[in-house]
mmCIF file of C-alpha atoms in Angstrom:
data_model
loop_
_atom_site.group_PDB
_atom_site.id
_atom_site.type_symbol
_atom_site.label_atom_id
_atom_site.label_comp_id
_atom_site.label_asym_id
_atom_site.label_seq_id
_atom_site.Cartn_x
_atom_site.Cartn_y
_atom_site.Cartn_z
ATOM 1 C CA UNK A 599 87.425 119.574 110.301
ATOM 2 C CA UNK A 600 90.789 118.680 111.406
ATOM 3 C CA UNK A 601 90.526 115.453 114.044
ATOM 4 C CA UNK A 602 93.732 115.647 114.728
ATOM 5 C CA UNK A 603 94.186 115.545 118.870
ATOM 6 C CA UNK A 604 97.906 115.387 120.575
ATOM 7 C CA UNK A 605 96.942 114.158 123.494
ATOM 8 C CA UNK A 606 95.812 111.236 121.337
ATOM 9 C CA UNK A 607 98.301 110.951 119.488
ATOM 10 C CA UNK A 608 100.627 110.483 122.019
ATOM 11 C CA UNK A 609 98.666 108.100 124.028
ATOM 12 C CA UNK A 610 98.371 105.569 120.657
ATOM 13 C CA UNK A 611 102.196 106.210 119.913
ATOM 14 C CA UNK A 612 103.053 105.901 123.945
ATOM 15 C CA UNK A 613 101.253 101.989 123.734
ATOM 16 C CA UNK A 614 102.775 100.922 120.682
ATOM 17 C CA UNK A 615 106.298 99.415 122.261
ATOM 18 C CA UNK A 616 104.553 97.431 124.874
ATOM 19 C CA UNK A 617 102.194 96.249 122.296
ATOM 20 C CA UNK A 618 104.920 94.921 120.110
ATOM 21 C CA UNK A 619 106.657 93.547 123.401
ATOM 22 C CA UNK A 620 103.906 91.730 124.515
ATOM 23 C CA UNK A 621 102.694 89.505 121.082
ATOM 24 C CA UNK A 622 106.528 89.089 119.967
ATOM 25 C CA UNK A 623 108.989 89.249 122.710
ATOM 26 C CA UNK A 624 110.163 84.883 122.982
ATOM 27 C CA UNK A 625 107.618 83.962 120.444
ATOM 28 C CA UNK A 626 108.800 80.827 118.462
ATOM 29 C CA UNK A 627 110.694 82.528 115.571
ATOM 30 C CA UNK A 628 108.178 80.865 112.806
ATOM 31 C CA UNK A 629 105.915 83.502 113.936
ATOM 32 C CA UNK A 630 109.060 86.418 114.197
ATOM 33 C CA UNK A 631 111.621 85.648 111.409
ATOM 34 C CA UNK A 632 109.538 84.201 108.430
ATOM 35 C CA UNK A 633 108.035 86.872 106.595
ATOM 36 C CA UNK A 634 105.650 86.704 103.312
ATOM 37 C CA UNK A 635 107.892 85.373 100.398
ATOM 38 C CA UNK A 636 110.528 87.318 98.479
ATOM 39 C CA UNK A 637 111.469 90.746 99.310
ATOM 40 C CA UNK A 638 108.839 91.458 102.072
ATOM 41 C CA UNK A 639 109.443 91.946 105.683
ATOM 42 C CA UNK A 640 109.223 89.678 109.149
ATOM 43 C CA UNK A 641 108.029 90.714 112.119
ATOM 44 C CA UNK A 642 111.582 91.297 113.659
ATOM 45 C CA UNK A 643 112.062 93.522 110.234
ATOM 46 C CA UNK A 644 109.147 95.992 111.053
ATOM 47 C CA UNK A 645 110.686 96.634 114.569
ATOM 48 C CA UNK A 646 114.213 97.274 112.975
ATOM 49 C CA UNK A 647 111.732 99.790 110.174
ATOM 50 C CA UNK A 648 109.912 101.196 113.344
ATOM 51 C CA UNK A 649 113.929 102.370 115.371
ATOM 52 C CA UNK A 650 114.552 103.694 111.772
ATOM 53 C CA UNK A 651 111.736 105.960 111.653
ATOM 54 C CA UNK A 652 112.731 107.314 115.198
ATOM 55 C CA UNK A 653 115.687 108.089 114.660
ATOM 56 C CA UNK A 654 115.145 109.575 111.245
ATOM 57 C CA UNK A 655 111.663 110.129 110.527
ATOM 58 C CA UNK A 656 108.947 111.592 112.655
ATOM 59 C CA UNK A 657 110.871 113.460 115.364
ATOM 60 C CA UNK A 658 113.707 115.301 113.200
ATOM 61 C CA UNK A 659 111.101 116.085 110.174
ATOM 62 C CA UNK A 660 108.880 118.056 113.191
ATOM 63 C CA UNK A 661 112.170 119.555 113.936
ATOM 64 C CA UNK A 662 112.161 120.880 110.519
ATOM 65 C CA UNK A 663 108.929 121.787 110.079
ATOM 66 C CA UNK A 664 109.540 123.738 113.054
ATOM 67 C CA UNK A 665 112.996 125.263 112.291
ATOM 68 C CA UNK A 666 112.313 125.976 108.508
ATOM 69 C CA UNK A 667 108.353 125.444 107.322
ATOM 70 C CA UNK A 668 107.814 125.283 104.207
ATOM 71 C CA UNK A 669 111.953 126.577 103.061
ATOM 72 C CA UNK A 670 113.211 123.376 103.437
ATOM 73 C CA UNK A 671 112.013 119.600 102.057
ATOM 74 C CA UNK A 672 112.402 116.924 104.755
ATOM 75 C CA UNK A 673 115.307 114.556 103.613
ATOM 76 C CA UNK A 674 114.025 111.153 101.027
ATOM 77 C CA UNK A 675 113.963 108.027 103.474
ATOM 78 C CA UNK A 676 115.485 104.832 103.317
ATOM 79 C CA UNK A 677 112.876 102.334 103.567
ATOM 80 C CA UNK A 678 115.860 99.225 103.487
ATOM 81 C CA UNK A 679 117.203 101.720 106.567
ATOM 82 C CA UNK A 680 116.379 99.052 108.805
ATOM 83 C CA UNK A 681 118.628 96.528 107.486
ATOM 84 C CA UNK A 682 121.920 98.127 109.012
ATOM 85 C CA UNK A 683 119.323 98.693 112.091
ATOM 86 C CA UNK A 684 118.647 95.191 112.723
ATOM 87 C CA UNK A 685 122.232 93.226 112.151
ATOM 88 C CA UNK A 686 123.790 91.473 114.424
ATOM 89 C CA UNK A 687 120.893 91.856 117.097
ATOM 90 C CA UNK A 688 118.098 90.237 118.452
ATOM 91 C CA UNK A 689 114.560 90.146 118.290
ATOM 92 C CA UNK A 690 114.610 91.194 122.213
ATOM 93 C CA UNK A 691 117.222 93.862 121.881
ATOM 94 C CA UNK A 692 115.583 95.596 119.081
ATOM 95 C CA UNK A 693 111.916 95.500 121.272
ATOM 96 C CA UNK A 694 114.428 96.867 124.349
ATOM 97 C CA UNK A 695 115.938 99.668 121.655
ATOM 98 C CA UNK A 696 112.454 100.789 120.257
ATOM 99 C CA UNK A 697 110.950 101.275 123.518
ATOM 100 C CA UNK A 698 113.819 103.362 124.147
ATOM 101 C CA UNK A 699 113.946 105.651 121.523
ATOM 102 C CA UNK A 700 110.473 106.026 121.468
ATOM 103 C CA UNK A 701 110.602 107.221 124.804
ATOM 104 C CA UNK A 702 113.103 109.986 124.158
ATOM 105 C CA UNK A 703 111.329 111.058 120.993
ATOM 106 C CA UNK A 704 107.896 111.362 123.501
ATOM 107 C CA UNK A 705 109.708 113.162 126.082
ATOM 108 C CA UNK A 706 111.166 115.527 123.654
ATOM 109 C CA UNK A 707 107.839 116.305 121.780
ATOM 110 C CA UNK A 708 106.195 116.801 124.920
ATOM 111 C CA UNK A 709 109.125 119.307 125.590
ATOM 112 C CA UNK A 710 107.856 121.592 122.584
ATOM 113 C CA UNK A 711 104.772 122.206 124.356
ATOM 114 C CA UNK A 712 103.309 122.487 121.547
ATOM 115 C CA UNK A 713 100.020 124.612 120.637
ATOM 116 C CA UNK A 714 97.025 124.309 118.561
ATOM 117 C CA UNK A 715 98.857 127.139 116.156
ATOM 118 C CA UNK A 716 102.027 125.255 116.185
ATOM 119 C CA UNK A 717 100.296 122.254 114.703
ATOM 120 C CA UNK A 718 99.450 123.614 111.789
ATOM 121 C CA UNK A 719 102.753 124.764 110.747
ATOM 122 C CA UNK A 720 103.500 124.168 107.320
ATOM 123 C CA UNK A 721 106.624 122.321 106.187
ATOM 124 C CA UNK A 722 107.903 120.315 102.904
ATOM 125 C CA UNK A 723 107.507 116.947 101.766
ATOM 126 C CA UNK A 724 109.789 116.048 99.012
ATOM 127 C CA UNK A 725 106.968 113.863 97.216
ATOM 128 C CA UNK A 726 103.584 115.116 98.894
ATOM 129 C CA UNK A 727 104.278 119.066 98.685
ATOM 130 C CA UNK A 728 103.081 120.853 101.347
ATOM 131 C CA UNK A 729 102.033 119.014 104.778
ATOM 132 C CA UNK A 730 101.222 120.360 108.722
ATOM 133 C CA UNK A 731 103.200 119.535 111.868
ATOM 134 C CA UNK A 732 99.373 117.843 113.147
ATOM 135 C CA UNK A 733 99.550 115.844 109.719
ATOM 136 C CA UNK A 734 102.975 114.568 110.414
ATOM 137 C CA UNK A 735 102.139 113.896 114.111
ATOM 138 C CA UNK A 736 98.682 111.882 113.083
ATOM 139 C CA UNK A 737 101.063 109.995 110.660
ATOM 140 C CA UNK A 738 103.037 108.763 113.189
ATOM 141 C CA UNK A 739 100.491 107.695 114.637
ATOM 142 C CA UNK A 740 98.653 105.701 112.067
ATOM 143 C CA UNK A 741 101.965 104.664 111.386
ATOM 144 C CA UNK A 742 102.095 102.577 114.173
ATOM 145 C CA UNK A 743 98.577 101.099 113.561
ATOM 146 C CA UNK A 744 99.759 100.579 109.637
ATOM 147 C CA UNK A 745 102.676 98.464 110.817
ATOM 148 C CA UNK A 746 101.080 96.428 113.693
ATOM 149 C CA UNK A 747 98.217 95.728 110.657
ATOM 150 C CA UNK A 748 100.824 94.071 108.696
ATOM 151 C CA UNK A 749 102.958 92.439 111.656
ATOM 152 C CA UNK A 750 99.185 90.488 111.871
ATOM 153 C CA UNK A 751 99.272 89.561 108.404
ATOM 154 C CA UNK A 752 102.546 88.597 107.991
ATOM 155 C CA UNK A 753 102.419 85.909 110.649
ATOM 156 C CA UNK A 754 98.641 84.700 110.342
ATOM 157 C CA UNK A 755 100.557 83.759 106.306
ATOM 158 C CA UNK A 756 102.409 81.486 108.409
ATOM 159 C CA UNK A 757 99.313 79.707 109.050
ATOM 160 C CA UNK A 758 97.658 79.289 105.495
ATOM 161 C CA UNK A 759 98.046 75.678 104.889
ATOM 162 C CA UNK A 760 97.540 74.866 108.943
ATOM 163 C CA UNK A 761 94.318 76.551 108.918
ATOM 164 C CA UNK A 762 92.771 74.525 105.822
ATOM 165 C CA UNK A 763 88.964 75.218 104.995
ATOM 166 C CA UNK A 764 88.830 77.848 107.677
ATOM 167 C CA UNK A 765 90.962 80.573 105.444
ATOM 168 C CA UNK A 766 88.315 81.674 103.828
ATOM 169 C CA UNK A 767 86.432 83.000 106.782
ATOM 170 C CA UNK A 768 89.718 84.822 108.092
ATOM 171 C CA UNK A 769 90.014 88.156 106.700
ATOM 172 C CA UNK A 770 93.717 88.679 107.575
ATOM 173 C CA UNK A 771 94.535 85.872 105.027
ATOM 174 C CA UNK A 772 92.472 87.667 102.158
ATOM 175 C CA UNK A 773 94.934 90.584 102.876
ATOM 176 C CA UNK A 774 97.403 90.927 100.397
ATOM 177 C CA UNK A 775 98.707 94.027 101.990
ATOM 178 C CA UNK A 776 98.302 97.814 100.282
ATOM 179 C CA UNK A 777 102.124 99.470 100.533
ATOM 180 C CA UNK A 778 103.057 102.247 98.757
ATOM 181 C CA UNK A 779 106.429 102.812 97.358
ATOM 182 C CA UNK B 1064 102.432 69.167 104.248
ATOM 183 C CA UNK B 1065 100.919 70.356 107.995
ATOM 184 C CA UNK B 1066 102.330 73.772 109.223
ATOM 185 C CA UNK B 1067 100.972 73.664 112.351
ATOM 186 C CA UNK B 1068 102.667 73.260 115.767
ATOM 187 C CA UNK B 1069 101.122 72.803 118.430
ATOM 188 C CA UNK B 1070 103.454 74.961 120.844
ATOM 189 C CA UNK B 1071 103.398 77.765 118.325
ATOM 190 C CA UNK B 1072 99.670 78.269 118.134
ATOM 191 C CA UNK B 1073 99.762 77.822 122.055
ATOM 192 C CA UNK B 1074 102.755 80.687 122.254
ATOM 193 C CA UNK B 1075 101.225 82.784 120.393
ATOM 194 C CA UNK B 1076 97.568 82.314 122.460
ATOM 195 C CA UNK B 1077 98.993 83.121 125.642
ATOM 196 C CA UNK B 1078 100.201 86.629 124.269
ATOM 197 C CA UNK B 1079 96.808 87.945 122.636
ATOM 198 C CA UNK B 1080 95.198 89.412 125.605
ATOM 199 C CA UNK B 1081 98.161 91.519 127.120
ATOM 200 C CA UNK B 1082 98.855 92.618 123.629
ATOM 201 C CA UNK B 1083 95.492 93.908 123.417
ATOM 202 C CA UNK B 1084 95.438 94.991 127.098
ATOM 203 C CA UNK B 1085 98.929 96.873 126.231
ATOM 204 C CA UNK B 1086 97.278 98.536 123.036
ATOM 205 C CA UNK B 1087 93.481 99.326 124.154
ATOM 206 C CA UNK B 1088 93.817 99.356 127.992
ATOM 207 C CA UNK B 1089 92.741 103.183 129.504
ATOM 208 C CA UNK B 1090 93.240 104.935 125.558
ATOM 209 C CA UNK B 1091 90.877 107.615 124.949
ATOM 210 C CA UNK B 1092 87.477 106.374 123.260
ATOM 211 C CA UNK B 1093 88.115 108.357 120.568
ATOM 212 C CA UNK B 1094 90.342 105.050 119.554
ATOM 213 C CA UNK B 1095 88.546 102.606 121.275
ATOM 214 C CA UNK B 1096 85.065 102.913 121.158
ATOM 215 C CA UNK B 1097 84.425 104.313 117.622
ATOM 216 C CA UNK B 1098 84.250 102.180 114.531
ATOM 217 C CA UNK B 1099 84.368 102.274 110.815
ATOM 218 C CA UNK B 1100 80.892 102.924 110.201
ATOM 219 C CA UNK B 1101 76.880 101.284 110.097
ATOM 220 C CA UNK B 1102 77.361 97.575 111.203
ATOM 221 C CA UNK B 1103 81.054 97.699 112.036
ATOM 222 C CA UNK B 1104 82.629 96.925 115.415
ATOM 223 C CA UNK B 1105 84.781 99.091 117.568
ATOM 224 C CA UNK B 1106 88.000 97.531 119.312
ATOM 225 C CA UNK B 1107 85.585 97.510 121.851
ATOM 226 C CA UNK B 1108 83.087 95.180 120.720
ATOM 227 C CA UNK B 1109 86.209 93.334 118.740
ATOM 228 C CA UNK B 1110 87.062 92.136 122.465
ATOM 229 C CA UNK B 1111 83.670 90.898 122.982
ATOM 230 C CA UNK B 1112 83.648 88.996 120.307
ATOM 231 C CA UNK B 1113 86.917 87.335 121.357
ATOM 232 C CA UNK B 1114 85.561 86.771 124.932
ATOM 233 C CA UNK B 1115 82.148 85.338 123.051
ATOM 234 C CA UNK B 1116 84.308 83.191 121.089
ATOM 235 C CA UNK B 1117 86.482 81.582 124.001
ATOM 236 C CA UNK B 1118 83.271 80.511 125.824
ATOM 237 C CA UNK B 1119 81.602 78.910 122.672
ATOM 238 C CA UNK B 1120 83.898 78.471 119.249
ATOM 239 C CA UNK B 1121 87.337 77.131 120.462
ATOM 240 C CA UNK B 1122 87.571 74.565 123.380
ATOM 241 C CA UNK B 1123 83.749 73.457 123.346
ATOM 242 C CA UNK B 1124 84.251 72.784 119.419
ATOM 243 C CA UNK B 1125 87.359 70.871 120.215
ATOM 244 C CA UNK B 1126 85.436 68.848 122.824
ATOM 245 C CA UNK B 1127 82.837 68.072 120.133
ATOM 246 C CA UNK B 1128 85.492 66.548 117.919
ATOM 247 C CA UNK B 1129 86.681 64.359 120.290
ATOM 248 C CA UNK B 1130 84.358 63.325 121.356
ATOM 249 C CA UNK B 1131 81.668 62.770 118.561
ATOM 250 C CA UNK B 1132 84.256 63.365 115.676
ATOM 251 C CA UNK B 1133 82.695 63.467 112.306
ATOM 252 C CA UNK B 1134 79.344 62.711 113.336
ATOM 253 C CA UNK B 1135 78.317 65.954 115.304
ATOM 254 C CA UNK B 1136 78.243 68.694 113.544
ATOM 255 C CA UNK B 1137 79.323 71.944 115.583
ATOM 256 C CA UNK B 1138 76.488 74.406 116.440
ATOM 257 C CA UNK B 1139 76.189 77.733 114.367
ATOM 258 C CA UNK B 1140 78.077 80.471 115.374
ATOM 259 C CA UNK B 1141 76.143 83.947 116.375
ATOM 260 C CA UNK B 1142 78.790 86.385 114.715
ATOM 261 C CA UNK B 1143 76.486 89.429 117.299
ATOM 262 C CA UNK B 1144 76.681 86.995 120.268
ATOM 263 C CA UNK B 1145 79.596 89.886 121.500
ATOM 264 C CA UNK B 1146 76.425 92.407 122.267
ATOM 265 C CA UNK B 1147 75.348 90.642 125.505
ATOM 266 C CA UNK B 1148 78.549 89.956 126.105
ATOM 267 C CA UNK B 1149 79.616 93.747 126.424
ATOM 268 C CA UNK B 1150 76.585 95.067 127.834
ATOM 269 C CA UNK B 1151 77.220 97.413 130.676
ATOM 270 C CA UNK B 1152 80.670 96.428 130.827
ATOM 271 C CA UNK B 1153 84.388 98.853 130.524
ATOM 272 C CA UNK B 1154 86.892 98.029 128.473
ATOM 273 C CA UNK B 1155 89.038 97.289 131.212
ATOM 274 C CA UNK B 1156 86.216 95.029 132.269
ATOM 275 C CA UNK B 1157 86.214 93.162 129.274
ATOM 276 C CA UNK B 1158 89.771 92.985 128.841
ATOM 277 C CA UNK B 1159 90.345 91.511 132.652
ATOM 278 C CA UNK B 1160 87.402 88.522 131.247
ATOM 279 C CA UNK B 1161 89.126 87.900 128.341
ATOM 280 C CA UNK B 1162 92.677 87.143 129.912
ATOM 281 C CA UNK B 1163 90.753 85.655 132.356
ATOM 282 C CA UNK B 1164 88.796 83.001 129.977
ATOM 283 C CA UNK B 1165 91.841 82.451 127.648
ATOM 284 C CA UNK B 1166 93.579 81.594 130.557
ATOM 285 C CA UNK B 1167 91.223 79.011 131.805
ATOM 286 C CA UNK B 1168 90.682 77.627 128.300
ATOM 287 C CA UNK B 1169 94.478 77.213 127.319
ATOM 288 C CA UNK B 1170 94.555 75.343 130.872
ATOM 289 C CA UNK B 1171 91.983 72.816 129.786
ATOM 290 C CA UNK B 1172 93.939 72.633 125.973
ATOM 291 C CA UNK B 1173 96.699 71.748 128.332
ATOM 292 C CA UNK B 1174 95.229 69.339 129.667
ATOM 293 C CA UNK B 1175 94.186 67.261 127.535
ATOM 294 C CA UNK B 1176 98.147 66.668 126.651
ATOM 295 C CA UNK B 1177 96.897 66.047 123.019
ATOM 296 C CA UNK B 1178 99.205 63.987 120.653
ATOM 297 C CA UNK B 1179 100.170 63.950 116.941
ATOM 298 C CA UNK B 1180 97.454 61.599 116.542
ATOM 299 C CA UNK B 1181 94.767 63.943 117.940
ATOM 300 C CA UNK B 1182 95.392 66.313 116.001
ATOM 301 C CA UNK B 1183 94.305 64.520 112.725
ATOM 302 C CA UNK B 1184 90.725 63.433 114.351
ATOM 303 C CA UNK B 1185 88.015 65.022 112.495
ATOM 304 C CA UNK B 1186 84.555 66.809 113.196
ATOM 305 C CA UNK B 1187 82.862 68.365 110.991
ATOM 306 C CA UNK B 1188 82.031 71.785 110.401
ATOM 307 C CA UNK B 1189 77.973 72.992 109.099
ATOM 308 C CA UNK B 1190 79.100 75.061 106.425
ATOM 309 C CA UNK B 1191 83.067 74.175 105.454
ATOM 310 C CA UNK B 1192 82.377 69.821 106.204
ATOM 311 C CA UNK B 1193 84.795 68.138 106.641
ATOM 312 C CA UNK B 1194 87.714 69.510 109.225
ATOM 313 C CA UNK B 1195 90.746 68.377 111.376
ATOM 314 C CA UNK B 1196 91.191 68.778 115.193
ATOM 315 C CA UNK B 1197 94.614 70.566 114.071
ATOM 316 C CA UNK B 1198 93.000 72.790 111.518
ATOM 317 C CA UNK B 1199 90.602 74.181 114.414
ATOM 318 C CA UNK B 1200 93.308 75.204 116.369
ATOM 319 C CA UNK B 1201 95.063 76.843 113.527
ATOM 320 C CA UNK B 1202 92.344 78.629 113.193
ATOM 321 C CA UNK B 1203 92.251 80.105 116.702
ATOM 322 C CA UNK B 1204 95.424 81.511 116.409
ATOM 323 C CA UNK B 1205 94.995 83.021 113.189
ATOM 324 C CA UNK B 1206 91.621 84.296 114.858
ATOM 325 C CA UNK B 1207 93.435 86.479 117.225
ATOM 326 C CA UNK B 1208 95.732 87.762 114.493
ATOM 327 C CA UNK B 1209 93.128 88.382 112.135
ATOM 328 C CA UNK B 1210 91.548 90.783 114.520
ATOM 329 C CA UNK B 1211 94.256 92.755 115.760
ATOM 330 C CA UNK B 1212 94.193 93.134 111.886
ATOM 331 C CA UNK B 1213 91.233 94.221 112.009
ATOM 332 C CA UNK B 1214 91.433 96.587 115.470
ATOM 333 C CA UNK B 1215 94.423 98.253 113.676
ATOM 334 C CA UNK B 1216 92.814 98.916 110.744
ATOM 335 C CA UNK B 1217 89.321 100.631 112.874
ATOM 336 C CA UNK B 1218 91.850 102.641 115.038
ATOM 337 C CA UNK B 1219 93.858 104.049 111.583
ATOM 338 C CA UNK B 1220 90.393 104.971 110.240
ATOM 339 C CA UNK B 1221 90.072 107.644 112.488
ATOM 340 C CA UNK B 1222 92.762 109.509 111.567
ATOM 341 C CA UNK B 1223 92.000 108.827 108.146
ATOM 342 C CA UNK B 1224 91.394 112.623 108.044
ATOM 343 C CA UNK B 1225 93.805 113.816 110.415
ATOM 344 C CA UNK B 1226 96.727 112.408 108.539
ATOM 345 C CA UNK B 1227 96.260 114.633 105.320
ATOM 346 C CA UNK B 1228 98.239 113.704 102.301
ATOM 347 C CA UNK B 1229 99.883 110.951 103.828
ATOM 348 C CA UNK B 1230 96.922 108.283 103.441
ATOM 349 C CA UNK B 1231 98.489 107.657 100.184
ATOM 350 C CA UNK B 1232 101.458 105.715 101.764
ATOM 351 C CA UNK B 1233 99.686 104.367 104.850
ATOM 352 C CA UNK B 1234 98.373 100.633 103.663
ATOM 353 C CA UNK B 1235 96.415 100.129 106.813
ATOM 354 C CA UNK B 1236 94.009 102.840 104.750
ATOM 355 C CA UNK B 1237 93.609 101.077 101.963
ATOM 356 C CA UNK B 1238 92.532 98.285 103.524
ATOM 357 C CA UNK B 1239 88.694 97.869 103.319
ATOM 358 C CA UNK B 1240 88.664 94.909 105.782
ATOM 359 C CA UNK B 1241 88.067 91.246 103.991
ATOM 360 C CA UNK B 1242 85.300 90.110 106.021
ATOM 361 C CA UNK B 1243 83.297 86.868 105.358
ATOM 362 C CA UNK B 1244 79.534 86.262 106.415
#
């Protein structure tokens, strides 16, 4: 029951950078730096969020899981982590930085070779109890997808008024978005 | 009171097709050419519908307005028109059209080197009335970004499974699409 496939997985989170590079790299930064109204995020935020989660998230957590199943919670994560991410940079640098790490945290999976029975290793989530290496994988994943969904919505906002009578037919402005703390 | 810019909506245009291209382009079907159930779309036929729309929605509705304004209303829209479209065709296929037909149609937006005075002429729409030349192509832009809304959100849903106990924090899965008729 489990339609969890690596191979898949890697080829979604493999796409993602060049995704991201191609809608935002030297798009007018009404579309990149305006995000939906007090405390939520830009698009230039979710890139900082997405080097965050490389460096802290997905790749050292399978490390974990790995190293000491179910013995050992992952860490709690900073979901402001991004903040000290993004200062002082650009929009391009942090699309140049993401691809990078990304890269390096592919290259290193792929280095585990890992096998059906390693996926579903058991480790420790400090909120969600007890969770597989292929569940933490797929999340990365779907991760990805979560976070391009709301880089859509959060610059199709910047169009409500310019679209007039048409936002009713556009789904993406009926979104108000579904995060979790 | 009008948010839109011109150069924006064009910017952001230009970059739809090699951000799909970047995300779809050779990915296992498994992503690409499954959907989210009875009478839903795949990315797939998502970039048929965006080819479909390019040859009769954006540029010929824009050509009606100037040049019948309020007095011809546009022709209905056939919201399956992306079946013909796709038949027999790859992905690849359809994404090579699709840059190709963007392409050709931002040329001719180009072209017409429209002004700030343009942009308020009117047509008029069969089911929303009255609407601006500017509000039209608002809405193309927010078009694009309402379905790579919606592409993320058929691509998370098949790992809706696969991700375990982590669809409680990943908003893309909560999202039950906000389509209009």
């Amino acid at each position: 029951m489990n339609e969890h496939n690596l191979q898949n997985t890697i080829s979604l989170l493999t796409r993602t950078p060049a995704t991201l590079d191609a809608l935002l790299r030297d798009l007018p930064e009404t579309w990149t730096l305006q995000n939906e109204g007090e405390n939520t995020w830009s698009a230039f935020d979710v890139v900082g969020h997405l080097i965050h989660c490389e460096r802290t998230d997905w790749m050292p957590r399978a490390k974990i899981v790995l190293q000491f199943g179910e013995t050992q919670p992952f860490g709690p994560f900073d979901r402001w982590g991004h903040v000290s991410e993004c200062q002082g940079k650009s929009l391009a640098q942090l699309l140049d930085e993401f691809a990078r790490v990304r890269s390096e945290n592919l290259a290193e999976l792929r280095a585990l070779n890992l096998q059906p029975e390693d996926l579903d290793r058991r480790g420790r989530h400090p909120a969600l109890g007890v969770v597989t290496l292929s569940q933490l994988l797929a999340t990365w994943a779907a991760h990805d997808l979560t976070h391009l969904h709301q880089v859509s919505r959060i610059m199709a906002h910047q169009y409500r008024e310019a679209v007039g009578p048409w936002n009713a037919y556009l789904g993406v402005l009926q979104c108000g978005g579904h995060s979790s703390p």
